[in-house]
């Protein structure tokens, strides 16, 4: 069955799994709760299973947020994942280094932390990532609106902005981390930055879950900073770039609907 034919069937399916994604310089990763797939701009396709943490951890507040965050990064950091070993170490270093800098305090550690964050963003968003990031959002929106076939053919162009983008999560995590650093009753110690970071990420994920599940429009105000940032982290994708993301969507849906 060709792409358009499969998407026609998927559009008519009673239910479709909720999808997430991640743009890469050379392709797009799509994930469901059980599977992930990476479609490359060179036509390649890789698939795998998502990790399944213990059910108990997925129900415990704060812990479930960290579990979900870990799962979202699994396609990158697994041994058979889509990121090469050198890039995995680079991303891990950029994530952990601010903890070490936090031990010293002072303005220089803040400046160094900002520079490391900029370096991390530049690493993640290099090449065609900005356009493929927009394509990732468009493909997910097409699945949610049941317009997969029309989007594949170029007859529909769902939004390149997404309320579930990791950019939105990052925009929430920054003020939460700053607040936790000021308010948590933790004295200066070697392990203090680790506690602040882990607690902040877990709390941000809980807030993230609440915003995503709430039907009240008032909660959507928390998404505005991230949606604004997406104007910088996405670009309008071409049809061929959208089709790269949609091949990853197709691979995940085929596994889910098999």
Tab-separated table of C-alpha atoms in Angstrom, residues 2 23 47 80 109 111 126 146 192 212 229:
chain	number	residue	atom	x	y	z
A	2	UNK	CA	1.378	3.417	-0.938
A	23	UNK	CA	13.294	17.211	14.765
A	47	UNK	CA	12.129	1.887	14.128
A	80	UNK	CA	20.443	1.795	18.901
A	109	UNK	CA	28.706	30.737	36.534
A	111	UNK	CA	27.215	33.657	32.167
A	126	UNK	CA	21.682	23.078	13.259
A	146	UNK	CA	-7.438	13.402	10.444
A	192	UNK	CA	21.996	21.184	46.097
A	212	UNK	CA	-2.251	19.724	28.437
A	229	UNK	CA	9.592	30.913	20.948
